[in-house]
Amino acid sequence: MFENHFRMQESDVIQYLLEKTDFFSGDDKLSCKEIGDGNLNYVFRVVSEETDKSIIVKQADRSSRSSKRELSLDRNRIEAELLIYEGQLAPGLVPTVYLYDPVMASVVMEDLSHLRIMRYALMKEERFPRFAEQISDFMAKTLANTSDFVMPSAEKKALTGKNINPDMCGISERLVYTEPYFKALGPGDVAEVNLSYVNDDLQQDEALKAAVAELKMDFMTKAQALIHGDLHTGSIFIGQDEMKVIDPEFAFAGPIGYDVGNVLANLSFAWVRSAVMKADGSEKKEQFQAWAEKAVANSLDLFVDKFKKIIESEKTAPSFRVQAFQAQYMRELVCDSVGVAGLEINRRVIGIAKVADVKTIENEAERALAERILMEIARHFIQQRASYRFGSEIAATIKEMIKTIKV
Ligand code: SR1
Ligand code: MG
């Protein structure tokens, strides 16, 4: 039955697991539910009523779930191989993969239902004090160890070749680097008061568009390391002690700042959301925003420290051991990260893949303010990216914009 690819239904998935794995016994009473809420794939959770054991099956179809555009199934291979590889580089920080099936384009993996999707937890102003340590660990280990500082030249080239990901890179080139700056918005795309700000100001700003073009060229040509490629808070499962990164289907050898910038941007969404939504009189809001500020600052700074430590301790070619070069490389990495943070912010406000943190702000005036603050932060990040050195400066810009921007 599972010898040719077809899109599985819930009942097929139970049959599939019994045939392809020995995770459950044939006597188990199993139930299956499709729980995916992403744009691209189908995610099934299967639970045994007797033992409570559970597992996830993620299946890719030949077209995207939301837009129905045709997409290569190779993204599923990249996702499976990457999860396994990232698990070796950063143990404990990704789910365990039990099976990858290229025919059905399915990955069978550990169920993380005891954790929360970080985006939705942040929208409730929950704090995760270990996050900056955990995400900086994940990024430093996966990125430094797949960079040319650490990886032997031939191995790095093989890794780059194996992870060419044209369909998914094409999506990012369009959604992140093109449409938000060239496709005029219509009513309903952003809050009414921000329509002319986007169409007549932001999209007419040639200096901004030149900076975006530079960053786009980086994305297309700067094969620094094997990046996750979609490291937003919807790709992170989290609890008070544990954090796991999922969904590396956008992975390819690209600019390191793309991952770091995505993390910074997505923390900003939660922070700005909290700031614009009316206080409920509790201390929760204040504490959350103080946490967000630290998380932004520390995620970058800890990453930079850990990345440096790895490249200093590993066997780096003599040419790359030169201190002045390393200092310049790290400066450029921070600059790229800040630029990408700006791009990710803009595309999630202006573009088609909007984030729940902003779009679920029900009050129109509050949502308009959140959008405007974010777009001003984004503009500053993109254009002034070379002026940033430390995470605290990034947090300071966000704080300042929250305080001063009015609509
Ligand atoms: C068509 S896919 C839209 C977005 O969802 C994914 O998570 C990526 O961020 C992509 O840009
Ligand atoms: Mg995803």
XYZ file of C-alpha atoms and ligand atoms in Angstrom:
419
model
C 0.000 0.000 0.000
C 2.833 2.423 0.738
C 4.896 1.749 -2.370
C 3.969 4.918 -4.220
C 3.580 8.379 -2.771
C 0.075 9.575 -1.936
C -1.161 12.040 0.659
C -2.121 10.013 3.706
C -5.303 10.428 5.728
C -5.466 9.791 9.471
C -6.507 6.147 9.071
C -3.685 5.484 6.565
C -1.144 6.783 9.043
C -2.057 4.186 11.691
C -1.715 1.434 9.114
C 1.524 2.991 7.889
C 3.122 3.003 11.334
C 2.138 -0.594 12.022
C 3.652 -1.650 8.711
C 6.798 0.445 8.746
C 7.810 0.618 12.421
C 7.603 -1.500 15.546
C 6.888 1.517 17.733
C 3.368 0.248 18.535
C 2.176 -3.316 18.886
C -0.617 -4.618 16.663
C -2.836 -4.911 19.779
C -2.545 -1.247 20.690
C -5.711 0.792 20.298
C -4.366 3.711 18.276
C -5.860 7.072 17.495
C -4.532 9.544 14.955
C -5.114 13.262 14.511
C -3.775 15.634 11.886
C -2.373 18.551 13.902
C -0.336 20.500 11.331
C -0.915 24.234 11.145
C 2.001 25.148 8.906
C 1.896 26.299 5.307
C 3.548 23.339 3.669
C 3.113 19.858 5.165
C 0.813 17.487 7.049
C 1.595 16.490 10.626
C -0.082 13.519 12.308
C 0.032 12.577 15.972
C -0.646 8.953 16.803
C -1.325 7.867 20.386
C -1.816 4.470 21.986
C -4.786 4.548 24.354
C -3.304 1.708 26.426
C 0.254 2.877 26.917
C -0.064 6.612 26.167
C 2.958 6.252 23.897
C 2.810 8.719 21.049
C 4.660 9.547 17.865
C 4.627 12.107 15.050
C 4.479 11.474 11.313
C 5.218 14.470 9.134
C 4.409 14.039 5.481
C 5.207 16.280 2.541
C 2.968 16.456 -0.491
C 3.964 17.457 -4.019
C 2.408 20.858 -3.503
C 2.306 23.331 -0.646
C -0.578 22.876 1.777
C -1.658 26.524 1.808
C -0.961 27.835 -1.697
C -1.101 24.508 -3.599
C 2.019 25.591 -5.500
C 4.084 22.666 -6.749
C 7.052 21.831 -4.510
C 9.754 19.181 -4.638
C 9.481 16.325 -2.124
C 13.232 16.705 -1.627
C 12.479 19.130 1.206
C 11.390 16.110 3.213
C 14.737 14.354 2.655
C 16.572 17.507 3.676
C 14.407 17.816 6.781
C 14.996 14.193 7.852
C 18.728 14.221 7.150
C 19.113 17.586 8.833
C 17.268 16.537 11.974
C 19.588 13.554 12.266
C 22.671 15.648 11.539
C 21.678 18.509 13.834
C 21.018 15.920 16.541
C 24.650 14.832 16.225
C 25.986 18.379 16.250
C 23.681 19.669 18.990
C 22.564 16.650 21.032
C 19.205 16.955 22.770
C 18.193 20.090 20.882
C 16.173 18.447 18.082
C 13.595 15.626 18.095
C 14.768 12.045 17.561
C 14.036 10.667 14.100
C 12.805 7.057 14.029
C 12.280 6.663 10.296
C 12.697 8.565 7.057
C 10.740 7.142 4.153
C 11.646 8.706 0.784
C 8.752 6.963 -0.993
C 5.995 8.407 1.172
C 8.092 11.563 1.867
C 7.496 11.016 5.567
C 9.559 11.520 8.675
C 8.531 9.585 11.774
C 9.816 11.335 14.859
C 9.613 11.946 18.578
C 6.404 13.551 19.822
C 7.130 16.831 21.596
C 3.615 17.419 22.902
C 4.917 17.837 26.448
C 6.475 21.087 25.181
C 4.815 24.182 23.715
C 5.265 25.893 20.381
C 7.252 28.893 21.480
C 5.319 31.474 19.445
C 2.014 30.680 21.192
C 3.607 30.556 24.635
C 5.233 33.951 24.061
C 1.909 35.368 22.929
C 0.675 34.513 26.428
C 3.683 36.357 27.861
C 5.332 33.255 29.232
C 9.020 33.546 29.989
C 11.724 31.001 29.284
C 14.837 31.915 31.267
C 16.997 29.250 29.631
C 16.112 30.161 26.054
C 19.096 32.369 25.186
C 21.512 29.697 26.451
C 19.682 26.962 24.565
C 19.209 28.711 21.219
C 22.750 30.109 21.230
C 23.992 26.581 21.860
C 21.960 25.216 18.975
C 23.108 27.939 16.594
C 26.766 27.898 17.606
C 27.057 24.119 17.394
C 25.198 23.676 14.108
C 26.632 26.753 12.404
C 30.272 26.863 13.556
C 30.714 23.134 13.006
C 29.411 23.304 9.421
C 31.403 26.427 8.571
C 34.700 26.500 6.681
C 36.443 27.271 9.960
C 35.828 23.758 11.192
C 34.758 21.550 8.315
C 37.454 20.246 5.955
C 37.154 21.895 2.548
C 36.018 18.841 0.531
C 33.518 17.810 3.214
C 31.980 21.281 3.313
C 31.589 21.285 -0.464
C 29.918 17.874 -0.372
C 27.572 19.102 2.366
C 26.720 22.192 0.336
C 26.020 20.107 -2.772
C 23.853 17.624 -0.915
C 21.692 20.373 0.520
C 20.990 22.463 -2.532
C 17.384 23.394 -1.833
C 16.141 25.443 -4.801
C 12.391 25.302 -4.177
C 12.635 26.377 -0.561
C 15.302 29.013 -1.243
C 13.030 30.282 -4.008
C 10.200 30.719 -1.497
C 12.427 32.747 0.833
C 13.879 34.837 -1.993
C 10.344 35.752 -3.006
C 8.643 36.110 0.382
C 11.493 37.643 2.384
C 13.557 39.587 -0.142
C 11.208 40.597 -2.947
C 7.461 40.860 -2.415
C 7.444 43.071 0.703
C 9.374 45.745 -1.247
C 7.840 45.440 -4.713
C 4.287 44.165 -4.420
C 1.884 46.992 -3.580
C -0.501 46.224 -0.731
C -4.266 46.391 -0.874
C -6.906 46.950 1.813
C -6.692 44.393 4.609
C -3.032 43.508 3.984
C -1.992 45.727 6.902
C -3.974 48.051 9.159
C -5.635 50.859 7.163
C -3.329 53.595 8.518
C -0.237 51.667 7.452
C -1.248 51.109 3.831
C 0.213 54.327 2.477
C 3.220 53.987 4.791
C 4.075 50.737 2.962
C 3.012 51.633 -0.579
C 4.111 55.274 -0.771
C 7.021 55.393 1.642
C 8.701 52.079 2.423
C 8.327 50.601 -1.071
C 9.552 53.860 -2.648
C 12.678 54.050 -0.489
C 15.499 53.313 -2.943
C 18.193 53.259 -0.241
C 16.222 50.675 1.696
C 15.693 48.576 -1.429
C 19.416 48.743 -2.228
C 20.210 47.422 1.250
C 17.645 44.642 0.800
C 19.241 43.731 -2.550
C 22.650 43.443 -0.870
C 21.197 41.116 1.736
C 19.411 39.105 -0.946
C 22.693 38.633 -2.796
C 24.178 37.364 0.487
C 21.332 34.890 0.865
C 21.904 33.588 -2.663
C 25.684 33.413 -2.636
C 27.158 33.428 0.888
C 27.478 29.708 1.635
C 28.999 30.161 5.091
C 27.465 27.185 6.904
C 24.560 24.752 6.795
C 21.784 26.959 8.129
C 18.381 25.895 9.453
C 16.761 28.410 7.124
C 13.489 28.993 9.007
C 14.446 29.492 12.640
C 11.347 31.323 13.864
C 9.501 30.737 17.139
C 7.000 28.468 15.346
C 9.941 26.132 14.644
C 10.814 25.865 18.328
C 9.241 23.643 20.977
C 9.934 24.827 24.487
C 9.311 24.210 28.194
C 10.968 25.582 31.321
C 13.853 23.117 31.020
C 13.884 21.834 27.479
C 14.016 23.365 24.023
C 13.926 21.558 20.683
C 14.230 22.969 17.190
C 12.105 21.430 14.446
C 11.362 21.934 10.737
C 14.738 22.332 9.005
C 13.172 21.842 5.567
C 14.491 25.240 4.400
C 18.091 24.269 5.223
C 20.925 24.997 2.795
C 24.462 26.356 2.894
C 23.791 30.045 3.388
C 24.622 33.101 5.480
C 24.876 32.382 9.189
C 23.141 35.655 10.002
C 19.966 34.296 8.437
C 19.359 31.974 11.395
C 20.475 34.453 14.038
C 18.406 37.253 12.522
C 15.292 35.085 12.455
C 15.573 34.408 16.171
C 16.025 38.112 16.973
C 13.079 39.124 14.794
C 10.709 36.584 16.259
C 11.538 37.611 19.811
C 10.771 41.176 18.716
C 7.257 40.208 17.578
C 6.383 38.888 21.016
C 7.959 41.863 22.773
C 6.177 44.470 20.634
C 2.872 42.595 20.913
C 3.119 42.675 24.681
C 4.048 46.364 24.641
C 1.129 47.553 22.508
C -1.616 45.457 24.076
C -3.342 47.123 26.996
C -1.918 46.297 30.401
C -4.101 44.034 32.525
C -2.769 45.508 35.746
C -0.559 42.524 36.513
C 3.213 42.486 36.729
C 3.331 39.805 34.073
C 3.665 42.274 31.207
C 6.582 44.133 32.737
C 8.362 40.917 33.615
C 7.766 39.502 30.147
C 9.172 42.567 28.422
C 12.204 42.590 30.700
C 12.736 38.926 29.815
C 12.317 39.641 26.075
C 14.898 42.408 26.276
C 17.413 40.066 27.888
C 16.552 37.236 25.509
C 17.253 39.447 22.480
C 20.541 40.726 23.897
C 21.776 37.397 25.223
C 20.769 35.265 22.242
C 23.134 37.254 20.056
C 25.966 37.783 22.530
C 26.038 34.204 23.783
C 25.941 32.946 20.209
C 28.902 35.127 19.242
C 30.916 33.938 22.282
C 30.118 30.277 21.691
C 30.769 30.482 17.946
C 34.168 32.084 18.627
C 35.038 29.412 21.190
C 34.252 26.615 18.748
C 36.269 28.055 15.895
C 39.177 28.797 18.236
C 39.198 25.307 19.694
C 38.770 23.374 16.445
C 41.439 22.786 13.814
C 41.120 25.881 11.689
C 43.257 26.441 8.605
C 46.137 28.875 9.373
C 44.692 31.503 7.037
C 41.487 31.571 9.071
C 43.315 31.743 12.408
C 44.468 35.311 11.794
C 42.936 37.412 14.584
C 42.144 40.487 12.506
C 40.303 38.340 9.991
C 38.270 36.596 12.688
C 37.344 39.926 14.259
C 36.174 41.241 10.888
C 34.232 38.020 10.209
C 32.401 38.294 13.530
C 31.578 41.971 12.911
C 30.122 41.046 9.551
C 28.166 38.200 11.121
C 26.509 40.582 13.583
C 25.798 43.032 10.754
C 24.176 40.279 8.635
C 22.123 39.064 11.598
C 20.719 42.526 12.291
C 19.937 43.035 8.589
C 18.103 39.719 8.391
C 16.211 40.501 11.601
C 14.902 43.588 9.795
C 13.943 41.594 6.712
C 12.156 38.927 8.726
C 10.255 41.595 10.655
C 9.101 43.351 7.490
C 8.046 40.220 5.663
C 6.039 38.936 8.602
C 4.186 42.273 8.851
C 3.874 43.186 5.175
C 4.166 39.896 3.306
C 1.869 36.912 2.938
C 3.351 34.788 5.745
C 2.191 37.015 8.591
C 2.817 36.053 12.207
C 0.091 35.319 14.726
C 1.839 37.583 17.262
C 0.750 40.587 15.182
C -2.253 39.477 13.185
C -4.188 38.255 16.217
C -4.050 41.644 17.956
C -7.762 42.288 17.747
C -7.866 45.986 18.509
C -7.164 47.757 15.195
C -5.319 50.709 16.770
C -3.054 48.412 18.775
C -2.366 46.242 15.742
C -1.610 49.294 13.614
C 0.825 50.524 16.248
C 2.532 47.116 16.489
C 2.928 46.985 12.701
C 4.343 50.498 12.558
C 6.787 49.996 15.429
C 7.984 46.776 13.827
C 8.406 48.330 10.385
C 10.399 51.222 11.878
C 12.600 48.763 13.764
C 13.041 46.769 10.545
C 14.021 49.823 8.538
C 16.573 50.818 11.135
C 18.004 47.320 11.345
C 18.318 46.942 7.578
C 19.879 50.326 6.936
C 21.999 50.723 10.060
C 23.012 47.075 10.382
C 26.731 47.816 10.173
C 26.579 50.025 13.268
C 25.591 47.203 15.631
C 28.117 45.302 17.745
C 26.223 43.820 20.695
C 22.838 42.365 21.526
C 22.124 45.128 24.029
C 22.213 47.662 21.161
C 19.617 45.680 19.255
C 17.402 45.498 22.333
C 17.898 49.244 22.875
C 16.596 50.025 19.361
C 13.489 47.921 19.942
C 12.882 49.577 23.308
C 13.353 53.044 21.863
C 10.954 52.413 18.964
C 8.334 51.036 21.348
C 8.655 54.222 23.390
C 8.651 56.769 20.566
C 6.683 55.501 17.559
C 3.098 56.696 17.320
C 0.607 56.169 14.526
C 4.754 29.254 1.682
S 5.565 28.949 3.165
C 5.491 30.425 4.088
C 6.474 30.490 5.153
O 6.274 29.470 6.093
C 7.510 28.847 6.394
O 7.655 28.569 7.734
C 8.569 29.774 5.865
O 8.911 30.762 6.815
C 7.907 30.350 4.686
O 8.446 31.555 4.258
Mg 8.015 25.284 9.054
